[in-house]
Coordinates of C-alpha atoms in Angstrom, one line a residue:
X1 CA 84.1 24.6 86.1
X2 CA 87.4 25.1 84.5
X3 CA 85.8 27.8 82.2
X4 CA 84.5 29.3 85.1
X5 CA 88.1 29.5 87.0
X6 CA 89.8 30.7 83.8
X7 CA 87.4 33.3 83.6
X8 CA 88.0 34.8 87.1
X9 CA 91.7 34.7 86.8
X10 CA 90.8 37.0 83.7
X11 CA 88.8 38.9 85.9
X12 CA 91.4 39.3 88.8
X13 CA 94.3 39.9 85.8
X14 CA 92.1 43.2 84.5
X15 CA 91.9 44.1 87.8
X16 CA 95.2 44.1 89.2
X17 CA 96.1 45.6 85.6
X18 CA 93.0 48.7 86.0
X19 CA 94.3 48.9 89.6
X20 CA 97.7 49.3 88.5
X21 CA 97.3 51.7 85.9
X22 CA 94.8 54.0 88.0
X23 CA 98.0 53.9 90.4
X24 CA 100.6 54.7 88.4
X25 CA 98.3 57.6 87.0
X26 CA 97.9 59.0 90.5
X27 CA 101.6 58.8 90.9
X28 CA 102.0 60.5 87.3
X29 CA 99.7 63.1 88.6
X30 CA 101.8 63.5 91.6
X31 CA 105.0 63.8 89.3
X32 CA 104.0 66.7 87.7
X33 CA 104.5 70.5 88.9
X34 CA 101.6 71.8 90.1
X35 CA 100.0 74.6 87.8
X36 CA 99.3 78.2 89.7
X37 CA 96.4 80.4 89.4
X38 CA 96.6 83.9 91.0
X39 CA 93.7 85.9 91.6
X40 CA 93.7 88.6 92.9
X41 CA 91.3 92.0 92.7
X42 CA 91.6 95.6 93.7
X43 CA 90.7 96.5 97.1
X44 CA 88.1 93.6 98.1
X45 CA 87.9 93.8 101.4
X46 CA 87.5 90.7 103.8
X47 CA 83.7 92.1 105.0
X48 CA 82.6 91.2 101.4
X49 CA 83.0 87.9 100.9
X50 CA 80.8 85.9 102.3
X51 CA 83.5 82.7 103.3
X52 CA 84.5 85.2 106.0
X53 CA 80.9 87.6 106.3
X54 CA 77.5 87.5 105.0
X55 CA 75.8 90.1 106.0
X56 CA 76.8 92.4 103.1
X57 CA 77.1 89.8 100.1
X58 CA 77.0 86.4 98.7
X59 CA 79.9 85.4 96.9
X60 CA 79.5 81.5 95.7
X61 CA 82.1 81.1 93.8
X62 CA 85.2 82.7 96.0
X63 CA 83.7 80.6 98.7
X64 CA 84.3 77.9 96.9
X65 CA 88.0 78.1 97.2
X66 CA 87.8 77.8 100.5
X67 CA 85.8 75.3 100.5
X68 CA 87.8 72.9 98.1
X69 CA 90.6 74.4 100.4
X70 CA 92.1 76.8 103.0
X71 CA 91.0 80.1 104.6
X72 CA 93.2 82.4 106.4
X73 CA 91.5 84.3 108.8
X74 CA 95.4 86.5 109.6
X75 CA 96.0 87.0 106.6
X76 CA 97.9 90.6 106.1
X77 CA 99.8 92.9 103.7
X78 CA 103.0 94.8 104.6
X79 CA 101.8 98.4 102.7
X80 CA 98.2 98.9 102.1
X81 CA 98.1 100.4 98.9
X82 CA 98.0 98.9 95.5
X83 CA 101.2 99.3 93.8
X84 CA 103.4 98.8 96.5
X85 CA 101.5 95.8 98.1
X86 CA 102.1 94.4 94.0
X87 CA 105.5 94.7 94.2
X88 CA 105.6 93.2 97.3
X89 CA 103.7 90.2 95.9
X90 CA 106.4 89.9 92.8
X91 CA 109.2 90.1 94.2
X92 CA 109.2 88.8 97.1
X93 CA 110.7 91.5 99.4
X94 CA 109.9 94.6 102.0
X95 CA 109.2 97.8 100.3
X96 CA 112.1 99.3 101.9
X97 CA 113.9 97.2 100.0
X98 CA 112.0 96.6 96.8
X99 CA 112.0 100.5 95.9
X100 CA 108.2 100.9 95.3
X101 CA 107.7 102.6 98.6
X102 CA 104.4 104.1 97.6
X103 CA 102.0 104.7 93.9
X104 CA 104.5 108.0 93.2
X105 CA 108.3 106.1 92.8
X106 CA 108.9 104.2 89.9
X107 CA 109.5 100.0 89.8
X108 CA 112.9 99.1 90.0
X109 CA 113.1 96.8 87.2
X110 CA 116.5 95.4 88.2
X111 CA 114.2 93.5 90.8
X112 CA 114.0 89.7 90.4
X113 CA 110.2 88.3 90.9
X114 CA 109.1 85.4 90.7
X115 CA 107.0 85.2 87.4
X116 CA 111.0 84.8 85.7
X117 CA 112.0 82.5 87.9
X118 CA 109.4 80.2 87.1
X119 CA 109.3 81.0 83.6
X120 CA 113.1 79.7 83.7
X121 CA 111.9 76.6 85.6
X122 CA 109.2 75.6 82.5
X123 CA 105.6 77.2 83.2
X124 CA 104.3 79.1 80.7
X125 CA 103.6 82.5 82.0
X126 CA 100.3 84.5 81.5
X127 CA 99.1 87.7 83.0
X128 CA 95.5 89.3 82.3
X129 CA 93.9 92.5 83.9
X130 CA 95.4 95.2 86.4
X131 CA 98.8 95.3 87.2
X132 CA 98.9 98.9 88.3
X133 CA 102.5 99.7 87.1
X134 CA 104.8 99.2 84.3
X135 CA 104.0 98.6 80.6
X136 CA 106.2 95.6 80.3
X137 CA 105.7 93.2 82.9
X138 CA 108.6 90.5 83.1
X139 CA 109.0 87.1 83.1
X140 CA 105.3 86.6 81.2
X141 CA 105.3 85.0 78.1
X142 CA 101.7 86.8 77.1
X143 CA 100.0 89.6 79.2
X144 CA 97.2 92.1 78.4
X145 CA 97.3 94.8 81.4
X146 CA 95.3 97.8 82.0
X147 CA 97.3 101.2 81.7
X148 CA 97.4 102.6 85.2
X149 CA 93.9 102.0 87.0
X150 CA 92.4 101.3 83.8
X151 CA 88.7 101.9 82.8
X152 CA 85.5 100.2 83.6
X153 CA 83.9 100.5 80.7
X154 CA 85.4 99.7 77.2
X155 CA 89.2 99.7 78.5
X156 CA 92.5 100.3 76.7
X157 CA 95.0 96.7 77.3
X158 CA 98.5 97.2 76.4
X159 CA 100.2 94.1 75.0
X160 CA 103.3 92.9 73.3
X161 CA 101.6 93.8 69.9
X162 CA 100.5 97.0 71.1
X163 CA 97.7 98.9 72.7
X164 CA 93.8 97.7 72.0
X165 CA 90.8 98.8 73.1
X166 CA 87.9 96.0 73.6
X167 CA 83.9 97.1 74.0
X168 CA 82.2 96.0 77.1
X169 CA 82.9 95.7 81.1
X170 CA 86.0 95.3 82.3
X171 CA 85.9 92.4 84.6
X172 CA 84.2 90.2 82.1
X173 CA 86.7 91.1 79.3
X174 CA 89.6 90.6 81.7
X175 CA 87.9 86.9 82.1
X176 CA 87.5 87.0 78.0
X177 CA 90.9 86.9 77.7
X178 CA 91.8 84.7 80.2
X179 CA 89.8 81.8 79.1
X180 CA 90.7 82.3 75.4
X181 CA 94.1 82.0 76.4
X182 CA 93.3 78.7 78.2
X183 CA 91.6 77.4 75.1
X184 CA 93.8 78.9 72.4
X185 CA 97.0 79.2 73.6
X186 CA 98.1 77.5 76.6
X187 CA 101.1 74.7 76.0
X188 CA 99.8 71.6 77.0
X189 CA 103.4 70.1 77.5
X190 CA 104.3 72.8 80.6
X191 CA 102.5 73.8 83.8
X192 CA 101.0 76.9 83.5
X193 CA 101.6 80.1 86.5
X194 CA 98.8 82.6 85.1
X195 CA 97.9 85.8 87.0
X196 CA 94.4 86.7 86.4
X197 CA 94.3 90.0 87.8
X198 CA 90.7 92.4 88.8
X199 CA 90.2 95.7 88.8
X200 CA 86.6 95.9 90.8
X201 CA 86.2 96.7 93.1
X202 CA 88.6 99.7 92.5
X203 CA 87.4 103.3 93.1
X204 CA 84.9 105.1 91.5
X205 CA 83.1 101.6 91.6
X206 CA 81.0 101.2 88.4
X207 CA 79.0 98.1 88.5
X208 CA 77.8 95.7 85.3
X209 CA 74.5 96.6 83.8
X210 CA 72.9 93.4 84.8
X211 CA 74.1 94.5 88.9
X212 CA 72.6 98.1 88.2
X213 CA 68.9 97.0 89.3
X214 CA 69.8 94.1 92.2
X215 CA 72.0 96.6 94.5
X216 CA 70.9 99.8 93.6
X217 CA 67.3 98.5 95.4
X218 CA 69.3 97.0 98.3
X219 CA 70.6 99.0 101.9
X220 CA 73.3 97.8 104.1
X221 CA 73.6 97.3 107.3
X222 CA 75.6 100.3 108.8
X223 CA 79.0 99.2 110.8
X224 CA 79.1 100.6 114.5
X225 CA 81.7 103.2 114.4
X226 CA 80.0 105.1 110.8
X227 CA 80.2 108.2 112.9
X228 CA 83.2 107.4 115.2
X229 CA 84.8 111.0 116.3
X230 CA 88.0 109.7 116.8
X231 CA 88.2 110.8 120.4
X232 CA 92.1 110.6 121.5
X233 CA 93.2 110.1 118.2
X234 CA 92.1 113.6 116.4
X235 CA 96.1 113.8 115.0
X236 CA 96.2 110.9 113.3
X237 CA 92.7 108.7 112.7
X238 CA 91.1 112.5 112.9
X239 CA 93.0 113.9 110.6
X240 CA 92.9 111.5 107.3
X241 CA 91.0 112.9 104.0
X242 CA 88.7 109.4 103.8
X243 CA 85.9 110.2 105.6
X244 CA 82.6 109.3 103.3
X245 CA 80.6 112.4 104.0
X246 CA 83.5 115.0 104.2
X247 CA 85.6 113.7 101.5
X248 CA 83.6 111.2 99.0
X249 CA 82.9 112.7 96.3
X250 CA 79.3 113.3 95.1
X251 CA 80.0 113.3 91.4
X252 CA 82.5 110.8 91.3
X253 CA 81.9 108.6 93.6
X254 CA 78.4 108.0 94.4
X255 CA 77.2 109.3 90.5
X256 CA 75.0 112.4 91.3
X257 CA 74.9 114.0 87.8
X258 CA 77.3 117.8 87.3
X259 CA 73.9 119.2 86.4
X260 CA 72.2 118.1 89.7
X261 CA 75.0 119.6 92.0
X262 CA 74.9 122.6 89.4
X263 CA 71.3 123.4 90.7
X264 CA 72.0 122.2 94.0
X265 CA 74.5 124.5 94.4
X266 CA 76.6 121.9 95.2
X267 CA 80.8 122.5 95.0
X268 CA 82.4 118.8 94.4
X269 CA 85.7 117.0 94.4
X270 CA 87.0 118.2 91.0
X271 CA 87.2 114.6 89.8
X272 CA 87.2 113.3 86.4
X273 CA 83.9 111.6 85.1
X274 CA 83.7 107.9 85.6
X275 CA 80.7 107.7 82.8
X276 CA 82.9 109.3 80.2
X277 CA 84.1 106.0 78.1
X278 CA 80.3 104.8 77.7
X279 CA 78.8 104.0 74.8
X280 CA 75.3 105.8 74.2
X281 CA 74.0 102.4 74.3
X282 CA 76.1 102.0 77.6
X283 CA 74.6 105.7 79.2
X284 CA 71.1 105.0 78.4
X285 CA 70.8 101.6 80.0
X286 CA 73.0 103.7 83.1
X287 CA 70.0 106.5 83.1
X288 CA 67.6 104.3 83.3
X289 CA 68.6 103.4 86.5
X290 CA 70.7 106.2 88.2
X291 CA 68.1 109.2 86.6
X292 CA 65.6 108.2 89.4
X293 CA 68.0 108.4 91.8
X294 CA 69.7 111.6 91.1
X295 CA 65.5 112.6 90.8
X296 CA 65.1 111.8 94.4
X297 CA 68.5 113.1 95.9
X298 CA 67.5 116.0 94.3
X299 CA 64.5 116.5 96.3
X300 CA 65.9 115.2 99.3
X301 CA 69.3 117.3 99.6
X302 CA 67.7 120.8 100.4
X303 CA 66.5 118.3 104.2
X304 CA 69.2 116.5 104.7
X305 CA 71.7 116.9 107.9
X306 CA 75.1 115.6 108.1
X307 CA 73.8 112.3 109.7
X308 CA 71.4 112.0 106.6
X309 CA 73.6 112.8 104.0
X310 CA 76.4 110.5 105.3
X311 CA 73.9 107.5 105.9
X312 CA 72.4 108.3 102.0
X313 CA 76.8 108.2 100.6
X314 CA 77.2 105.1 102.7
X315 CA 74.1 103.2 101.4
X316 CA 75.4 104.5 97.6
X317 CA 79.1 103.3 98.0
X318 CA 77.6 100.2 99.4
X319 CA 75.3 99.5 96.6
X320 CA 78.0 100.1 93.7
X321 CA 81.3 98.7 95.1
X322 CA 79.5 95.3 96.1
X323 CA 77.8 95.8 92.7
X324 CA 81.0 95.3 91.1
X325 CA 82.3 92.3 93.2
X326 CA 78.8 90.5 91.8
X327 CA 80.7 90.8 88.3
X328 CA 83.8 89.4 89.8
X329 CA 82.6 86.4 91.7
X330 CA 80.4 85.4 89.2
X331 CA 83.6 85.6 86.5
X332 CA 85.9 84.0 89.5
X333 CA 83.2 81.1 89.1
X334 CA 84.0 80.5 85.3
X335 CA 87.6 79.9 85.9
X336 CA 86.8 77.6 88.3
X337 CA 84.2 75.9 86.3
X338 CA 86.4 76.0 83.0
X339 CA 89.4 74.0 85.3
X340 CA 86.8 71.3 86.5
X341 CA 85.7 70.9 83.0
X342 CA 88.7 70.9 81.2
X343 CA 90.2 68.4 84.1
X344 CA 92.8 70.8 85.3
X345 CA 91.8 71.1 88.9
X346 CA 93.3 68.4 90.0
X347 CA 96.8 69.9 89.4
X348 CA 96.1 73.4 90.1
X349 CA 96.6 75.7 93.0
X350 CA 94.2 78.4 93.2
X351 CA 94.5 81.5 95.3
X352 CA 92.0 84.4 95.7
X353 CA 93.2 87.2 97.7
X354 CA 93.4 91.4 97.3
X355 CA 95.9 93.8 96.7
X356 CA 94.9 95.2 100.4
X357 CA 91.4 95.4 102.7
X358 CA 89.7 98.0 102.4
X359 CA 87.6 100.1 104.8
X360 CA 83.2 99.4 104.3
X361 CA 82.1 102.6 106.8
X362 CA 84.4 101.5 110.0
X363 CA 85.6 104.0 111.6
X364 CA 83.6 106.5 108.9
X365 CA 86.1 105.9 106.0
X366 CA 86.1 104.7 102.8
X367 CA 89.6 103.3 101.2
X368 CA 92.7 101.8 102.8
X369 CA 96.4 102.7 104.1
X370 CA 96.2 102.2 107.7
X371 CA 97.2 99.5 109.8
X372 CA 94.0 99.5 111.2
X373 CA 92.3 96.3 110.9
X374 CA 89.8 96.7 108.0
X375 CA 92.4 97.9 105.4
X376 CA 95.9 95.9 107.2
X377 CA 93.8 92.4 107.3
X378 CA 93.4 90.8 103.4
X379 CA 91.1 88.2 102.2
X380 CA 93.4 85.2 101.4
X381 CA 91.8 81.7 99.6
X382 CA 93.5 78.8 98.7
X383 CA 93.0 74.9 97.0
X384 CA 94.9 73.0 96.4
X385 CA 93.8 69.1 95.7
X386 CA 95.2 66.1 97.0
X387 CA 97.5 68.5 99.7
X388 CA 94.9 71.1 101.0
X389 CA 92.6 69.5 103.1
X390 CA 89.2 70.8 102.6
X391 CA 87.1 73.4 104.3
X392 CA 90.4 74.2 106.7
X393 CA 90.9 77.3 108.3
X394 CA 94.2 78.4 109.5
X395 CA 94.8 81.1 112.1
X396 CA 98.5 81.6 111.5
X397 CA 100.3 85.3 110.7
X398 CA 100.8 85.1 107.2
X399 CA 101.4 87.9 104.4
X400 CA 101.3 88.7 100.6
X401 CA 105.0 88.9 101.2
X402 CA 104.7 85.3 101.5
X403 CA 103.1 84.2 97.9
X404 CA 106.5 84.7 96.0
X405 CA 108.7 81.9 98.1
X406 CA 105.4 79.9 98.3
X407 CA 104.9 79.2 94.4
X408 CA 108.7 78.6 93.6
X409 CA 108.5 76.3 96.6
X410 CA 105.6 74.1 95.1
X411 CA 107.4 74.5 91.0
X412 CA 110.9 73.2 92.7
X413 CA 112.5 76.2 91.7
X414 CA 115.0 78.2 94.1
X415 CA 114.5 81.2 95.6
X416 CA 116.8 84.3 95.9
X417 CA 118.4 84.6 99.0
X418 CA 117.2 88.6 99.6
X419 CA 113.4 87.2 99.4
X420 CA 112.0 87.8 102.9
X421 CA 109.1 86.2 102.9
X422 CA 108.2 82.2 103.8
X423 CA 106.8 79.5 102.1
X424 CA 103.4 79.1 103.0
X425 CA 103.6 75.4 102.2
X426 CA 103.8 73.9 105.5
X427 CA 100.5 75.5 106.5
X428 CA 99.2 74.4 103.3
X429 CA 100.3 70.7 104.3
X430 CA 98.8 71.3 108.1
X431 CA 102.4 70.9 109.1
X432 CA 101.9 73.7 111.4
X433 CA 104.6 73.1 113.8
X434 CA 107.1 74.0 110.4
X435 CA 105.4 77.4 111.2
X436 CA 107.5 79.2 113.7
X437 CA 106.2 83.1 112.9
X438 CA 104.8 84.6 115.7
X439 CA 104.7 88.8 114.3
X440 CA 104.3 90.3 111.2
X441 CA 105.5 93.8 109.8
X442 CA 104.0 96.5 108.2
X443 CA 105.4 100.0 107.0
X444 CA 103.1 102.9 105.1
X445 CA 105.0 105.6 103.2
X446 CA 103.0 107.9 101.5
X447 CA 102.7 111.5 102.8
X448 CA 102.2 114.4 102.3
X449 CA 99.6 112.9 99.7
X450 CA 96.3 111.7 99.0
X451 CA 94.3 111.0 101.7
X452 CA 96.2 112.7 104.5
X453 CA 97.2 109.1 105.8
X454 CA 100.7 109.3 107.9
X455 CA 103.7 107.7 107.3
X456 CA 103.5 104.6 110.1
X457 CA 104.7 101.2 110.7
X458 CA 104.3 98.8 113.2
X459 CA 104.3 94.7 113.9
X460 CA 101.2 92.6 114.9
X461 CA 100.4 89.6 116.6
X462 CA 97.8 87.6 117.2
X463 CA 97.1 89.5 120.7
X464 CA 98.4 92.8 120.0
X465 CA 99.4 95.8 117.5
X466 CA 102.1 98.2 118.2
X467 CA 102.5 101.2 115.6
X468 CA 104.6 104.0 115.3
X469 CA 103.5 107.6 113.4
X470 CA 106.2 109.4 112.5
X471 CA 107.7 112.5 109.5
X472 CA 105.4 115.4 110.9
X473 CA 104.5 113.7 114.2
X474 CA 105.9 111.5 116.8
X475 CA 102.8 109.1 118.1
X476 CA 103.0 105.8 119.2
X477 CA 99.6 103.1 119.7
X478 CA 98.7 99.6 121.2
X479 CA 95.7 97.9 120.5
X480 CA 94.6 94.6 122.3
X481 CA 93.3 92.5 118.9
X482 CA 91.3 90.1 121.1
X483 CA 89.5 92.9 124.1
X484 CA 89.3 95.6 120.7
X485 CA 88.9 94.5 117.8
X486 CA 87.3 97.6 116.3
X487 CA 90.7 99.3 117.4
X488 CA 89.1 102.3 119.5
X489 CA 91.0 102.3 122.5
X490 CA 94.6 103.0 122.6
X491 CA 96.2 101.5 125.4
X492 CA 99.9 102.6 125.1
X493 CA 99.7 104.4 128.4
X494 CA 97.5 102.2 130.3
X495 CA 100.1 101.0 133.4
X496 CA 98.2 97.0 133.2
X497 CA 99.6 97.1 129.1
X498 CA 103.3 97.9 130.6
X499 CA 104.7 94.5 130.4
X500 CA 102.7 94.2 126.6
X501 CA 104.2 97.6 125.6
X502 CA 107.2 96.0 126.6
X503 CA 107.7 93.1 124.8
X504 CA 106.3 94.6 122.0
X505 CA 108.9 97.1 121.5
X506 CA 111.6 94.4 121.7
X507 CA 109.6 92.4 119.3
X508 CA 109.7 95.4 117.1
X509 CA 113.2 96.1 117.1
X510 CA 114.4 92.5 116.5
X511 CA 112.1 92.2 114.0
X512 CA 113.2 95.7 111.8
X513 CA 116.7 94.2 112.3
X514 CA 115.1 91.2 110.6
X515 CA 114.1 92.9 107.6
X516 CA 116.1 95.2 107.5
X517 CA 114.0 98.3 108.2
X518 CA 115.4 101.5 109.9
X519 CA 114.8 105.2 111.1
X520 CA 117.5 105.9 109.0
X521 CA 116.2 104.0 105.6
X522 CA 113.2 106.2 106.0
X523 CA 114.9 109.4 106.3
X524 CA 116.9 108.6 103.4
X525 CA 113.8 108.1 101.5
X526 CA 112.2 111.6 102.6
X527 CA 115.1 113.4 101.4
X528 CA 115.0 111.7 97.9
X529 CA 111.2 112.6 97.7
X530 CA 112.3 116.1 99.0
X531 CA 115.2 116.2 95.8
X532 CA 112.8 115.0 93.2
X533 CA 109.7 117.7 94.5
X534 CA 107.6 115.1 95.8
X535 CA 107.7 115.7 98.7
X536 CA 106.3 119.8 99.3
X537 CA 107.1 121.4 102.6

């Protein structure tokens, strides 16, 4: 019997010691700063990813973010295009206040971002993919960027050793070098902030060989307003250079071979050709697939209407651009797999989000740089163990202004006082009542240029969307979110939105005084594009 009792109190003794020590692990765990993945890729619009819609795409592996975590359904960016909404992102701060207005002015590189700040707090620093500008990113102790909007298809990296050029598809070489980083030279003694950046499903949209077959057999569903005629709103939505069948380019875009427009008769968007860096190993396994099809536009061109033809671009965009997010949700899902395996997911804050949305056929367009819903409203996913809970989705106004005070937030570092954004961390807790914004701001710069896009800004809210055109014109719209979501009817002189139109314009005034923004700002940035010729009257 004694035996017996000795033996339990043995018993009890390893378990109060196994119990202890799982215990002070947890707390260890909780000790540590959090390690940061970003990921973000190049125009992935909301429609196609399937945590948010289905009907165009599965996408697994990005769901699984938000199912291990959070996703924002108001999530928005402050300047749809790329390099701009990037230096939003890294800094911290407005554009109007940033410098990078638009893809044409240079990065101020006196700007602080937040990739220094943390490497002065301890995390190792990593960057891998598409940055979009600058050849010498700071604060990252090891990157390998694209120059520019780099290349599909055996790209050029520039690095602190110097340029290299790597055989094979971009988005898996991108991942390459990520993972050998993980596994060759990440310091196990700090917490890591790595930015693991895409360049699909950026224009002209060239999928991965193994994608060619799978999409280009597929057709899409067609959104409602394909052929919208932009009744009331010929000056501005009318007006744009994005329309799929006026302004896609065959050649370029949806990869009808020079030779077949040649015979056509065809005359195309003078356009560089996207098939140029192939191997011959590359081209043939292209042909294979894409002869056929140029075989049967061929035939069918000399019948085809405008309604034909635009339906046949729409079903080609479709088929490559969600060919190349296959590549990237498939190489999203060996991150995630290499952090389970590895055991760093329980410490590690993922985000998947975009640059901007982009626009899938609404409204007839392809591309971005409205305020309109489509390309104003990003995908944004985030986990976060042991603080997200999982499977939440959060409703709240937030922005990739945001990201910047969020992550020094969660390392313990301080940030600037001229960031503008918020920390995101509340939300991320479900401390929602921290969360006191109620309108967000947005402001679009570049015209004259591509695109034909005004220069515009505006403020949101859940309810409502007040924008301003201005530079060549002086037009004003409302849109009821909720009542119009497809953002067709302009209610800015309908007498029941007087009160809204109202309250809106006070919301919008208090909140430029917030951040700064002003008639005058903008005019002083017209007459510097006028000084430096980039701007042509």
């Amino acid at each position: 019997m004694k035996t017996i009792r000795n033996s339990m109190v043995l018993l009890g003794c390893i378990s109060l010691l196994f119990t202890a020590c799982k215990s002070n692990h947890k707390k260890e765990i909780g000790k540590k700063k959090p390690n940061i993945i970003f990921i973000m890729s190049d125009d992935h619009a909301y429609q196609a990813i399937s945590a948010y819609d289905d009907k165009l795409i599965q996408t697994p592996n990005i769901d699984r973010i938000a199912k291990e975590g959070m996703l924002f359904t108001n999530a928005s960016v402050t300047n749809s295009i790329c390099a701009p909404s990037r230096a939003v992102i890294l800094t911290g701060k407005h554009s109007h206040i940033n410098g990078k207005i638009d893809n044409l002015s240079p990065f101020d590189t006196t700007n602080i971002t937040f990739p220094q700040i943390l490497q002065k707090a301890g995390y190792q620093t990593a960057m891998f993919g598409k940055l979009h500008f600058g050849n010498n990113p700071k604060g990252f102790d090891e990157f390998k960027i694209l120059p520019g909007q780099g290349d599909y298809y055996n790209p050029k990296f520039i690095t602190q050793k110097g340029d290299t050029t790597i055989t094979g598809y971009v988005t898996d070489i991108i991942t390459d070098l990520t993972l050998d980083w993980f596994k060759n030279r990440r310091d196990t003694e700090k917490p890591f902030m790595l930015m693991y950046l895409h360049k699909a499903p950026h224009r002209s949209w060239l999928p991965a060989k193994r994608h060619y077959t799978e999409f280009t057999d597929k057709t899409f569903p067609v959104p409602a307003t394909l052929f919208e005629d932009y009744k009331g709103r010929e000056d501005i939505a009318g007006s744009a250079e994005m329309n799929i069948l006026k302004h896609m380019g065959l050649q370029y875009d949806t990869k009808v071979y020079p030779e077949v427009l040649a015979e056509l008769g065809i005359k195309d968007l003078n356009y560089y050709n996207p098939l140029a860096r192939m191997t011959p190993e590359q081209r043939a396994s292209w042909d294979k697939v894409y002869q056929p099809i140029n075989d049967d536009f061929k035939q069918r061109y000399p019948q085809m209407n405008d309604s034909t033809l635009m339906l046949w671009k729409y079903q080609r965009y479709m088929q490559d651009y969600l060919g190349t997010i296959a590549a990237v949700d498939e190489n999203v899902g060996r991150v995630l797999d290499y952090l389970d395996q590895e055991g760093l997911a329980e410490n590690t804050m993922v985000i998947y989000t975009s640059d901007q949305g982009f626009y899938l056929g609404e409204h007839g367009w392809f591309d971005k740089r409205f305020m309109y819903e489509e390309s104003f409203k990003t995908p944004l996913l985030i986990k976060w163990p042991n603080v997200i809970t999982p499977g939440t989705t959060e409703e709240e106004m937030v922005q990739n202004l945001d990201f910047a005070q969020t992550f020094l937030e969660i390392a313990g570092a301080t940030a600037p006082e001229d960031m503008q954004g918020e920390s995101l961390v509340p939300l991320l807790k479900g401390e929602k009542e921290q969360w006191d914004r109620d309108a967000v701001y947005y402001h679009y710069y570049e015209y004259p240029a591509e695109h034909a896009v005004k220069r515009h800004y505006g403020i949101a809210t859940k309810e409502y969307k007040l924008i301003h055109f201005y530079y060549d014109v002086d037009k004003w719209e409302l849109y009821d979110r909720l009542k119009d979501p497809q953002e067709l009817n302009n209610v800015i002189n309908d007498p029941a939105y007087a009160d809204v139109l109202s309250e809106m314009q006070e919301k919008m005034k208090a909140v430029r005084i917030k951040y700064k923004d002003s008639d005058s700002l903008s005019n002083g940035y017209i007459n510097l594009y006028k000084e430096k010729g980039w701007i042509k009257e």
